[in-house]
Amino acid sequence: MANVVVVGAQWGDEGKGKIVDWLSERADVVVRFQGGHNAGHTLVIDGEVYKLSLLPSGIVRPGKLSVIGNGVVIDPWALADEIEKLAKQGVEITRDNLRIAENATLILPLHRELDGIREAAAGKGKIGTTGRGIGPAYEDKVGRRAIRVYDLKNLDTLGGKIERMLAHHNALRRGLDVESVSADEMHRQLACIGPKILPYMDTVWDLLDQKRRAGKRILFEGAQGVMLDIDHGTYPFVTSSNTVAAQAASGSGVGPSALNYVLGIAKAYTTRVGAGPFPSELHDQTGERIGERGHEFGTVTGRKRRCGWFDAVMVRQAIKTAGINGVALTKLDVLDGFDEIKVCVGYELDGERIDKLPAGQVAQARVVPILETFEGWQETTAGARSWNDLPAQAVKYVRHVEELIECPVDLLSTSPEREDTILMRDPFAD
């Protein structure tokens, strides 16, 4: 059976939650493979709104197994809170529908504290972190001093690991004039949270291998977007993990041959949260109108999103670096009623036209968008479920986007409701 990877093709917040939920009904297993609780998905199911940060979108669907892979950094306190909140909404979470990789790295209170302290001290050098400890936790992972889920099972033998971690962190804290953390306090914190997380622990790479051999369909759910990738994004205004589709393999313990189709999610316009380059950003009433109509506020942070026209250059670059096979275009209805719509079709840098976003931070900041004006439509696309329901100009817009990004639009979303989706190609078709 075909397995599908879903990634954001912009700077995150593309509407992945609805699309993953739409696809999860046909999947048997839904896997989160990177990021942490700095990412958020909003699902609307039968009028009920679910806000997820760490848990895979499949968790709200009966009979689906949700898996948090080793590529995710897990704040166990945030995870416990999320499980509790969903329980109050009637979603029962047990080992039957949730497993957590035993080798996933934990986010600890000292990570959250360090994240906030460093960002506050950065002044004009702030990069817009969410302050949830994601970056410091990944730093400890690659620094080989992290505490992982399995370690919660062996607290009596954790002394050496705690000392190694604190030798690093307390030196940093002293340099930042912050009180040191005691080994006893860290041990106490881990002892308290362990029982809430350990029931879900599993050897995820082996579990997924079993599911594959049994012919189960697996949906790999990414967080953020390709242009926030630590290698391929607008560095340093990026997240601390790889967000490209290849991370689905290493972040869950399956080989790349298990990834059969990659679906990239992109809004019909562009948004970004926090600092960083944004060539097609609008600083006028049009940008405000898009933001208001699209309800552009972060699911996790509540921060207002910056809005701009669709950037075909950036999405085309994301498609190539992430290996995207098809695109799901979301929020087309937000563009209803505009007399004209613009699309970024190229960049100008120091008087020269370029067709890609440069890697350098200074160069990215100087890029000027080359905009193409497209006739808008006055009819509504909201709730459309077939091509015949769309205004002719809206169809032309989608087809033009396909040409510009050099990739087919395989799904089209016309409202937050999962049924308001037009399918051109089935991602699960082998």
PDB file of C-alpha atoms in Angstrom, residues 25-301:
ATOM      1  CA  GLU A  25      -9.585   8.695   7.504  1.00  0.00           C
ATOM      2  CA  ARG A  26      -8.014   6.482   4.824  1.00  0.00           C
ATOM      3  CA  ALA A  27      -4.788   5.794   6.746  1.00  0.00           C
ATOM      4  CA  ASP A  28      -4.209   3.188   9.433  1.00  0.00           C
ATOM      5  CA  VAL A  29      -1.275   4.909  11.144  1.00  0.00           C
ATOM      6  CA  VAL A  30      -0.465   8.631  11.450  1.00  0.00           C
ATOM      7  CA  VAL A  31       3.124   9.563  12.376  1.00  0.00           C
ATOM      8  CA  ARG A  32       4.636  12.858  13.581  1.00  0.00           C
ATOM      9  CA  PHE A  33       8.322  12.848  12.616  1.00  0.00           C
ATOM     10  CA  GLN A  34       9.886  16.212  13.583  1.00  0.00           C
ATOM     11  CA  GLY A  35       9.408  19.418  15.524  1.00  0.00           C
ATOM     12  CA  GLY A  36       7.777  19.816  18.886  1.00  0.00           C
ATOM     13  CA  HIS A  37       4.896  21.662  20.495  1.00  0.00           C
ATOM     14  CA  ASN A  38       5.923  24.849  18.697  1.00  0.00           C
ATOM     15  CA  ALA A  39       3.796  23.622  15.801  1.00  0.00           C
ATOM     16  CA  GLY A  40       0.017  23.628  15.860  1.00  0.00           C
ATOM     17  CA  HIS A  41      -2.821  22.099  13.879  1.00  0.00           C
ATOM     18  CA  THR A  42      -6.456  23.129  14.113  1.00  0.00           C
ATOM     19  CA  LEU A  43      -9.054  20.517  13.150  1.00  0.00           C
ATOM     20  CA  VAL A  44     -12.766  21.206  12.710  1.00  0.00           C
ATOM     21  CA  ILE A  45     -14.816  18.011  12.859  1.00  0.00           C
ATOM     22  CA  ASP A  46     -18.614  18.164  12.964  1.00  0.00           C
ATOM     23  CA  GLY A  47     -18.368  21.662  14.384  1.00  0.00           C
ATOM     24  CA  GLU A  48     -15.961  20.625  17.158  1.00  0.00           C
ATOM     25  CA  VAL A  49     -12.604  22.430  17.143  1.00  0.00           C
ATOM     26  CA  TYR A  50      -9.507  20.488  18.197  1.00  0.00           C
ATOM     27  CA  LYS A  51      -6.175  22.251  18.658  1.00  0.00           C
ATOM     28  CA  LEU A  52      -3.187  19.906  18.514  1.00  0.00           C
ATOM     29  CA  SER A  53       0.483  20.640  19.081  1.00  0.00           C
ATOM     30  CA  LEU A  54       2.331  17.379  19.706  1.00  0.00           C
ATOM     31  CA  LEU A  55      -0.265  14.724  19.011  1.00  0.00           C
ATOM     32  CA  PRO A  56      -0.704  13.561  15.402  1.00  0.00           C
ATOM     33  CA  SER A  57      -3.936  14.643  13.736  1.00  0.00           C
ATOM     34  CA  GLY A  58      -5.134  11.047  13.538  1.00  0.00           C
ATOM     35  CA  ILE A  59      -5.645  10.972  17.308  1.00  0.00           C
ATOM     36  CA  VAL A  60      -9.179  12.366  16.969  1.00  0.00           C
ATOM     37  CA  ARG A  61     -10.180   9.573  14.574  1.00  0.00           C
ATOM     38  CA  PRO A  62     -11.407   6.276  16.116  1.00  0.00           C
ATOM     39  CA  GLY A  63      -9.478   3.206  15.065  1.00  0.00           C
ATOM     40  CA  LYS A  64      -6.317   5.055  13.999  1.00  0.00           C
ATOM     41  CA  LEU A  65      -2.916   4.554  15.592  1.00  0.00           C
ATOM     42  CA  SER A  66      -1.030   7.791  16.247  1.00  0.00           C
ATOM     43  CA  VAL A  67       2.742   7.678  16.595  1.00  0.00           C
ATOM     44  CA  ILE A  68       5.228  10.291  17.811  1.00  0.00           C
ATOM     45  CA  GLY A  69       8.536   9.457  16.169  1.00  0.00           C
ATOM     46  CA  ASN A  70      12.120   9.807  17.353  1.00  0.00           C
ATOM     47  CA  GLY A  71      12.608  12.988  15.315  1.00  0.00           C
ATOM     48  CA  VAL A  72      10.190  14.877  17.567  1.00  0.00           C
ATOM     49  CA  VAL A  73      11.392  16.657  20.695  1.00  0.00           C
ATOM     50  CA  ILE A  74       8.797  16.028  23.375  1.00  0.00           C
ATOM     51  CA  ASP A  75       7.866  18.268  26.268  1.00  0.00           C
ATOM     52  CA  PRO A  76       6.261  15.592  28.473  1.00  0.00           C
ATOM     53  CA  TRP A  77       4.372  18.169  30.539  1.00  0.00           C
ATOM     54  CA  ALA A  78       2.903  19.780  27.419  1.00  0.00           C
ATOM     55  CA  LEU A  79       2.014  16.336  26.067  1.00  0.00           C
ATOM     56  CA  ALA A  80       0.270  15.345  29.301  1.00  0.00           C
ATOM     57  CA  ASP A  81      -1.717  18.603  29.218  1.00  0.00           C
ATOM     58  CA  GLU A  82      -2.722  18.035  25.599  1.00  0.00           C
ATOM     59  CA  ILE A  83      -3.898  14.499  26.368  1.00  0.00           C
ATOM     60  CA  GLU A  84      -5.938  15.828  29.295  1.00  0.00           C
ATOM     61  CA  LYS A  85      -7.543  18.585  27.205  1.00  0.00           C
ATOM     62  CA  LEU A  86      -8.558  16.132  24.492  1.00  0.00           C
ATOM     63  CA  ALA A  87     -10.000  13.799  27.114  1.00  0.00           C
ATOM     64  CA  LYS A  88     -12.300  16.646  28.181  1.00  0.00           C
ATOM     65  CA  GLN A  89     -13.443  16.868  24.550  1.00  0.00           C
ATOM     66  CA  GLY A  90     -14.314  13.190  24.567  1.00  0.00           C
ATOM     67  CA  VAL A  91     -11.171  11.821  22.880  1.00  0.00           C
ATOM     68  CA  GLU A  92      -9.909   8.842  24.876  1.00  0.00           C
ATOM     69  CA  ILE A  93      -6.165   8.313  24.529  1.00  0.00           C
ATOM     70  CA  THR A  94      -4.659   4.965  25.477  1.00  0.00           C
ATOM     71  CA  ARG A  95      -1.836   2.727  24.319  1.00  0.00           C
ATOM     72  CA  ASP A  96      -4.272   1.414  21.716  1.00  0.00           C
ATOM     73  CA  ASN A  97      -4.181   4.688  19.771  1.00  0.00           C
ATOM     74  CA  LEU A  98      -0.931   6.391  20.831  1.00  0.00           C
ATOM     75  CA  ARG A  99       2.701   5.276  20.842  1.00  0.00           C
ATOM     76  CA  ILE A 100       5.810   7.349  21.550  1.00  0.00           C
ATOM     77  CA  ALA A 101       9.308   6.505  20.333  1.00  0.00           C
ATOM     78  CA  GLU A 102      11.537   5.338  23.163  1.00  0.00           C
ATOM     79  CA  ASN A 103      14.483   7.206  21.597  1.00  0.00           C
ATOM     80  CA  ALA A 104      12.752  10.589  21.275  1.00  0.00           C
ATOM     81  CA  THR A 105      14.460  13.509  23.041  1.00  0.00           C
ATOM     82  CA  LEU A 106      12.749  15.248  25.955  1.00  0.00           C
ATOM     83  CA  ILE A 107      12.279  18.988  26.368  1.00  0.00           C
ATOM     84  CA  LEU A 108      12.896  19.883  30.017  1.00  0.00           C
ATOM     85  CA  PRO A 109      12.054  23.040  31.996  1.00  0.00           C
ATOM     86  CA  LEU A 110      15.652  24.250  31.666  1.00  0.00           C
ATOM     87  CA  HIS A 111      15.287  24.143  27.883  1.00  0.00           C
ATOM     88  CA  ARG A 112      12.237  26.400  28.003  1.00  0.00           C
ATOM     89  CA  GLU A 113      13.987  28.785  30.369  1.00  0.00           C
ATOM     90  CA  LEU A 114      17.130  28.967  28.232  1.00  0.00           C
ATOM     91  CA  ASP A 115      15.097  29.593  25.082  1.00  0.00           C
ATOM     92  CA  GLY A 116      13.344  32.578  26.638  1.00  0.00           C
ATOM     93  CA  ILE A 117      16.459  33.991  28.291  1.00  0.00           C
ATOM     94  CA  ARG A 118      18.535  33.909  25.112  1.00  0.00           C
ATOM     95  CA  GLU A 119      15.816  35.394  22.941  1.00  0.00           C
ATOM     96  CA  ALA A 120      15.244  38.208  25.425  1.00  0.00           C
ATOM     97  CA  ALA A 121      18.979  38.936  25.496  1.00  0.00           C
ATOM     98  CA  ALA A 122      19.311  38.907  21.689  1.00  0.00           C
ATOM     99  CA  GLY A 123      17.918  42.413  21.190  1.00  0.00           C
ATOM    100  CA  LYS A 124      17.765  43.203  17.481  1.00  0.00           C
ATOM    101  CA  GLY A 125      19.175  39.737  16.785  1.00  0.00           C
ATOM    102  CA  LYS A 126      15.948  37.966  17.770  1.00  0.00           C
ATOM    103  CA  ILE A 127      14.878  35.233  15.388  1.00  0.00           C
ATOM    104  CA  GLY A 128      11.275  34.896  16.571  1.00  0.00           C
ATOM    105  CA  THR A 129      11.482  31.648  18.542  1.00  0.00           C
ATOM    106  CA  THR A 130       8.300  30.484  20.258  1.00  0.00           C
ATOM    107  CA  GLY A 131      10.226  30.129  23.520  1.00  0.00           C
ATOM    108  CA  ARG A 132       9.140  26.525  24.053  1.00  0.00           C
ATOM    109  CA  GLY A 133      12.608  25.026  24.362  1.00  0.00           C
ATOM    110  CA  ILE A 134      12.664  23.363  20.960  1.00  0.00           C
ATOM    111  CA  GLY A 135      16.058  24.695  19.851  1.00  0.00           C
ATOM    112  CA  PRO A 136      17.901  24.014  23.141  1.00  0.00           C
ATOM    113  CA  ALA A 137      16.508  20.467  23.207  1.00  0.00           C
ATOM    114  CA  TYR A 138      17.759  19.766  19.675  1.00  0.00           C
ATOM    115  CA  GLU A 139      21.104  21.278  20.664  1.00  0.00           C
ATOM    116  CA  ASP A 140      21.381  18.779  23.514  1.00  0.00           C
ATOM    117  CA  LYS A 141      20.377  15.966  21.158  1.00  0.00           C
ATOM    118  CA  VAL A 142      23.208  16.637  18.714  1.00  0.00           C
ATOM    119  CA  GLY A 143      25.517  17.448  21.641  1.00  0.00           C
ATOM    120  CA  ARG A 144      24.874  13.895  22.914  1.00  0.00           C
ATOM    121  CA  ARG A 145      23.751  14.995  26.341  1.00  0.00           C
ATOM    122  CA  ALA A 146      19.961  14.693  25.886  1.00  0.00           C
ATOM    123  CA  ILE A 147      17.628  12.769  28.139  1.00  0.00           C
ATOM    124  CA  ARG A 148      15.284  10.577  26.134  1.00  0.00           C
ATOM    125  CA  VAL A 149      11.922   8.922  26.730  1.00  0.00           C
ATOM    126  CA  TYR A 150      13.480   5.557  27.607  1.00  0.00           C
ATOM    127  CA  ASP A 151      15.557   7.216  30.321  1.00  0.00           C
ATOM    128  CA  LEU A 152      12.367   7.852  32.288  1.00  0.00           C
ATOM    129  CA  LYS A 153      12.244   4.096  32.831  1.00  0.00           C
ATOM    130  CA  ASN A 154      15.669   4.028  34.494  1.00  0.00           C
ATOM    131  CA  LEU A 155      15.760   7.025  36.810  1.00  0.00           C
ATOM    132  CA  ASP A 156      18.108   5.327  39.262  1.00  0.00           C
ATOM    133  CA  THR A 157      20.834   5.195  36.606  1.00  0.00           C
ATOM    134  CA  LEU A 158      20.334   8.731  35.317  1.00  0.00           C
ATOM    135  CA  GLY A 159      22.825  10.431  37.611  1.00  0.00           C
ATOM    136  CA  GLY A 160      25.623  10.561  35.065  1.00  0.00           C
ATOM    137  CA  LYS A 161      23.373  11.863  32.280  1.00  0.00           C
ATOM    138  CA  ILE A 162      21.939  14.578  34.485  1.00  0.00           C
ATOM    139  CA  GLU A 163      25.431  15.653  35.549  1.00  0.00           C
ATOM    140  CA  ARG A 164      26.577  15.800  31.918  1.00  0.00           C
ATOM    141  CA  MET A 165      23.602  17.930  30.921  1.00  0.00           C
ATOM    142  CA  LEU A 166      23.932  20.273  33.886  1.00  0.00           C
ATOM    143  CA  ALA A 167      27.687  20.737  33.347  1.00  0.00           C
ATOM    144  CA  HIS A 168      26.716  22.367  30.056  1.00  0.00           C
ATOM    145  CA  HIS A 169      23.544  24.197  31.076  1.00  0.00           C
ATOM    146  CA  ASN A 170      24.717  25.556  34.400  1.00  0.00           C
ATOM    147  CA  ALA A 171      27.788  27.035  32.744  1.00  0.00           C
ATOM    148  CA  LEU A 172      25.465  28.808  30.298  1.00  0.00           C
ATOM    149  CA  ARG A 173      23.155  29.948  33.081  1.00  0.00           C
ATOM    150  CA  ARG A 174      26.016  31.393  35.088  1.00  0.00           C
ATOM    151  CA  GLY A 175      27.170  33.289  32.027  1.00  0.00           C
ATOM    152  CA  LEU A 176      23.649  34.677  31.628  1.00  0.00           C
ATOM    153  CA  ASP A 177      23.482  35.511  35.339  1.00  0.00           C
ATOM    154  CA  VAL A 178      20.739  32.948  36.012  1.00  0.00           C
ATOM    155  CA  GLU A 179      20.537  30.603  38.982  1.00  0.00           C
ATOM    156  CA  SER A 180      21.884  27.087  38.432  1.00  0.00           C
ATOM    157  CA  VAL A 181      19.666  23.993  38.298  1.00  0.00           C
ATOM    158  CA  SER A 182      20.253  21.263  40.858  1.00  0.00           C
ATOM    159  CA  ALA A 183      20.554  17.612  39.912  1.00  0.00           C
ATOM    160  CA  ASP A 184      18.071  16.675  42.640  1.00  0.00           C
ATOM    161  CA  GLU A 185      15.456  19.079  41.247  1.00  0.00           C
ATOM    162  CA  MET A 186      15.838  17.686  37.729  1.00  0.00           C
ATOM    163  CA  HIS A 187      15.581  14.128  39.038  1.00  0.00           C
ATOM    164  CA  ARG A 188      12.410  15.050  40.937  1.00  0.00           C
ATOM    165  CA  GLN A 189      10.844  16.612  37.831  1.00  0.00           C
ATOM    166  CA  LEU A 190      11.532  13.523  35.740  1.00  0.00           C
ATOM    167  CA  ALA A 191      10.234  11.181  38.433  1.00  0.00           C
ATOM    168  CA  CYS A 192       6.946  13.103  38.565  1.00  0.00           C
ATOM    169  CA  ILE A 193       6.279  13.202  34.824  1.00  0.00           C
ATOM    170  CA  GLY A 194       7.550   9.729  33.884  1.00  0.00           C
ATOM    171  CA  PRO A 195       4.394   7.760  34.840  1.00  0.00           C
ATOM    172  CA  LYS A 196       2.277   9.950  32.546  1.00  0.00           C
ATOM    173  CA  ILE A 197       4.411   9.241  29.474  1.00  0.00           C
ATOM    174  CA  LEU A 198       5.864   5.741  29.867  1.00  0.00           C
ATOM    175  CA  PRO A 199       2.594   3.860  29.199  1.00  0.00           C
ATOM    176  CA  TYR A 200       2.795   5.000  25.568  1.00  0.00           C
ATOM    177  CA  MET A 201       6.486   4.200  24.992  1.00  0.00           C
ATOM    178  CA  ASP A 202       7.366   1.781  22.207  1.00  0.00           C
ATOM    179  CA  THR A 203      10.111   0.781  19.764  1.00  0.00           C
ATOM    180  CA  VAL A 204       8.591   2.803  16.961  1.00  0.00           C
ATOM    181  CA  TRP A 205      10.922   1.768  14.129  1.00  0.00           C
ATOM    182  CA  ASP A 206       9.976  -1.865  14.753  1.00  0.00           C
ATOM    183  CA  LEU A 207       6.293  -1.052  15.158  1.00  0.00           C
ATOM    184  CA  LEU A 208       6.175   0.778  11.829  1.00  0.00           C
ATOM    185  CA  ASP A 209       8.045  -2.053  10.112  1.00  0.00           C
ATOM    186  CA  GLN A 210       5.389  -4.463  11.347  1.00  0.00           C
ATOM    187  CA  LYS A 211       2.604  -2.210  10.115  1.00  0.00           C
ATOM    188  CA  ARG A 212       4.226  -1.889   6.698  1.00  0.00           C
ATOM    189  CA  ARG A 213       4.659  -5.646   6.371  1.00  0.00           C
ATOM    190  CA  ALA A 214       1.003  -6.064   7.297  1.00  0.00           C
ATOM    191  CA  GLY A 215       0.025  -3.785   4.410  1.00  0.00           C
ATOM    192  CA  LYS A 216      -1.166  -0.888   6.548  1.00  0.00           C
ATOM    193  CA  ARG A 217      -1.319   2.623   5.126  1.00  0.00           C
ATOM    194  CA  ILE A 218       0.956   5.073   6.928  1.00  0.00           C
ATOM    195  CA  LEU A 219       0.544   8.843   6.850  1.00  0.00           C
ATOM    196  CA  PHE A 220       3.633  10.837   7.877  1.00  0.00           C
ATOM    197  CA  GLU A 221       2.684  14.242   9.227  1.00  0.00           C
ATOM    198  CA  GLY A 222       5.200  17.071   9.145  1.00  0.00           C
ATOM    199  CA  ALA A 223       5.149  20.262  11.172  1.00  0.00           C
ATOM    200  CA  GLN A 224       6.045  23.837  10.160  1.00  0.00           C
ATOM    201  CA  GLY A 225       7.059  24.229   6.491  1.00  0.00           C
ATOM    202  CA  VAL A 226       9.922  23.506   4.118  1.00  0.00           C
ATOM    203  CA  MET A 227      11.132  27.114   4.165  1.00  0.00           C
ATOM    204  CA  LEU A 228      11.655  26.757   7.925  1.00  0.00           C
ATOM    205  CA  ASP A 229      13.972  23.780   7.423  1.00  0.00           C
ATOM    206  CA  ILE A 230      17.239  24.116   9.365  1.00  0.00           C
ATOM    207  CA  ASP A 231      19.235  23.466   6.153  1.00  0.00           C
ATOM    208  CA  HIS A 232      16.997  24.561   3.293  1.00  0.00           C
ATOM    209  CA  GLY A 233      14.961  27.346   4.874  1.00  0.00           C
ATOM    210  CA  THR A 234      15.535  31.080   5.368  1.00  0.00           C
ATOM    211  CA  TYR A 235      18.349  30.571   7.884  1.00  0.00           C
ATOM    212  CA  PRO A 236      18.688  31.692  10.672  1.00  0.00           C
ATOM    213  CA  PHE A 237      14.945  32.468  10.763  1.00  0.00           C
ATOM    214  CA  VAL A 238      14.077  28.779  10.768  1.00  0.00           C
ATOM    215  CA  THR A 239      13.098  26.005  13.134  1.00  0.00           C
ATOM    216  CA  SER A 240      15.658  23.648  14.688  1.00  0.00           C
ATOM    217  CA  SER A 241      14.786  20.508  12.725  1.00  0.00           C
ATOM    218  CA  ASN A 242      14.607  19.311   9.146  1.00  0.00           C
ATOM    219  CA  THR A 243      11.108  19.865   7.809  1.00  0.00           C
ATOM    220  CA  VAL A 244      11.618  18.355   4.346  1.00  0.00           C
ATOM    221  CA  ALA A 245       9.982  15.055   3.442  1.00  0.00           C
ATOM    222  CA  ALA A 246      13.226  13.076   3.778  1.00  0.00           C
ATOM    223  CA  GLN A 247      13.011  13.654   7.544  1.00  0.00           C
ATOM    224  CA  ALA A 248       9.941  11.402   7.636  1.00  0.00           C
ATOM    225  CA  ALA A 249      12.300   8.452   7.185  1.00  0.00           C
ATOM    226  CA  SER A 250      15.005   9.351   9.695  1.00  0.00           C
ATOM    227  CA  GLY A 251      12.521  10.896  12.123  1.00  0.00           C
ATOM    228  CA  SER A 252      10.469   7.727  12.442  1.00  0.00           C
ATOM    229  CA  GLY A 253      12.919   4.912  11.764  1.00  0.00           C
ATOM    230  CA  VAL A 254      11.748   3.751   8.341  1.00  0.00           C
ATOM    231  CA  GLY A 255      13.827   3.696   5.189  1.00  0.00           C
ATOM    232  CA  PRO A 256      13.237   6.214   2.364  1.00  0.00           C
ATOM    233  CA  SER A 257      11.779   3.465   0.200  1.00  0.00           C
ATOM    234  CA  ALA A 258       8.759   3.502   2.521  1.00  0.00           C
ATOM    235  CA  LEU A 259       7.844   7.022   1.373  1.00  0.00           C
ATOM    236  CA  ASN A 260       5.748   6.617  -1.767  1.00  0.00           C
ATOM    237  CA  TYR A 261       4.156  10.036  -2.279  1.00  0.00           C
ATOM    238  CA  VAL A 262       4.856  13.517  -0.894  1.00  0.00           C
ATOM    239  CA  LEU A 263       2.027  16.033  -0.634  1.00  0.00           C
ATOM    240  CA  GLY A 264       2.998  19.661  -0.100  1.00  0.00           C
ATOM    241  CA  ILE A 265       0.479  22.033   1.469  1.00  0.00           C
ATOM    242  CA  ALA A 266       0.396  25.659   0.324  1.00  0.00           C
ATOM    243  CA  LYS A 267      -2.033  28.484   0.897  1.00  0.00           C
ATOM    244  CA  ALA A 268      -3.406  30.358  -2.107  1.00  0.00           C
ATOM    245  CA  TYR A 269      -1.511  33.313  -0.646  1.00  0.00           C
ATOM    246  CA  THR A 270       1.473  33.469   1.743  1.00  0.00           C
ATOM    247  CA  THR A 271       1.830  33.985   5.493  1.00  0.00           C
ATOM    248  CA  ARG A 272       4.653  33.995   7.983  1.00  0.00           C
ATOM    249  CA  VAL A 273       4.863  34.211  11.787  1.00  0.00           C
ATOM    250  CA  GLY A 274       7.776  35.960  13.466  1.00  0.00           C
ATOM    251  CA  ALA A 275      10.877  37.526  11.983  1.00  0.00           C
ATOM    252  CA  GLY A 276      12.632  36.741   8.718  1.00  0.00           C
ATOM    253  CA  PRO A 277      12.531  37.570   5.007  1.00  0.00           C
ATOM    254  CA  PHE A 278       9.150  37.699   3.244  1.00  0.00           C
ATOM    255  CA  PRO A 279       9.524  39.067  -0.325  1.00  0.00           C
ATOM    256  CA  SER A 280       5.803  39.172  -1.210  1.00  0.00           C
ATOM    257  CA  GLU A 281       4.635  40.596   2.136  1.00  0.00           C
ATOM    258  CA  LEU A 282       1.909  43.244   2.044  1.00  0.00           C
ATOM    259  CA  HIS A 283       2.068  46.163   4.461  1.00  0.00           C
ATOM    260  CA  ASP A 284      -1.217  47.742   3.357  1.00  0.00           C
ATOM    261  CA  GLN A 285      -4.969  47.297   3.669  1.00  0.00           C
ATOM    262  CA  THR A 286      -4.875  44.390   1.235  1.00  0.00           C
ATOM    263  CA  GLY A 287      -2.584  42.491   3.600  1.00  0.00           C
ATOM    264  CA  GLU A 288      -4.871  43.347   6.497  1.00  0.00           C
ATOM    265  CA  ARG A 289      -7.897  42.159   4.519  1.00  0.00           C
ATOM    266  CA  ILE A 290      -6.248  38.812   3.733  1.00  0.00           C
ATOM    267  CA  GLY A 291      -5.293  38.363   7.389  1.00  0.00           C
ATOM    268  CA  GLU A 292      -8.778  39.157   8.647  1.00  0.00           C
ATOM    269  CA  ARG A 293     -10.535  36.925   6.121  1.00  0.00           C
ATOM    270  CA  GLY A 294      -8.083  34.091   6.690  1.00  0.00           C
ATOM    271  CA  HIS A 295      -8.158  34.410  10.513  1.00  0.00           C
ATOM    272  CA  GLU A 296      -4.392  34.505  10.446  1.00  0.00           C
ATOM    273  CA  PHE A 297      -3.311  33.974  14.028  1.00  0.00           C
ATOM    274  CA  GLY A 298      -0.930  31.229  15.210  1.00  0.00           C
ATOM    275  CA  THR A 299      -2.585  28.095  16.624  1.00  0.00           C
ATOM    276  CA  VAL A 300       0.084  27.722  19.314  1.00  0.00           C
ATOM    277  CA  THR A 301       1.280  31.267  19.966  1.00  0.00           C
TER     278      THR A 301
END
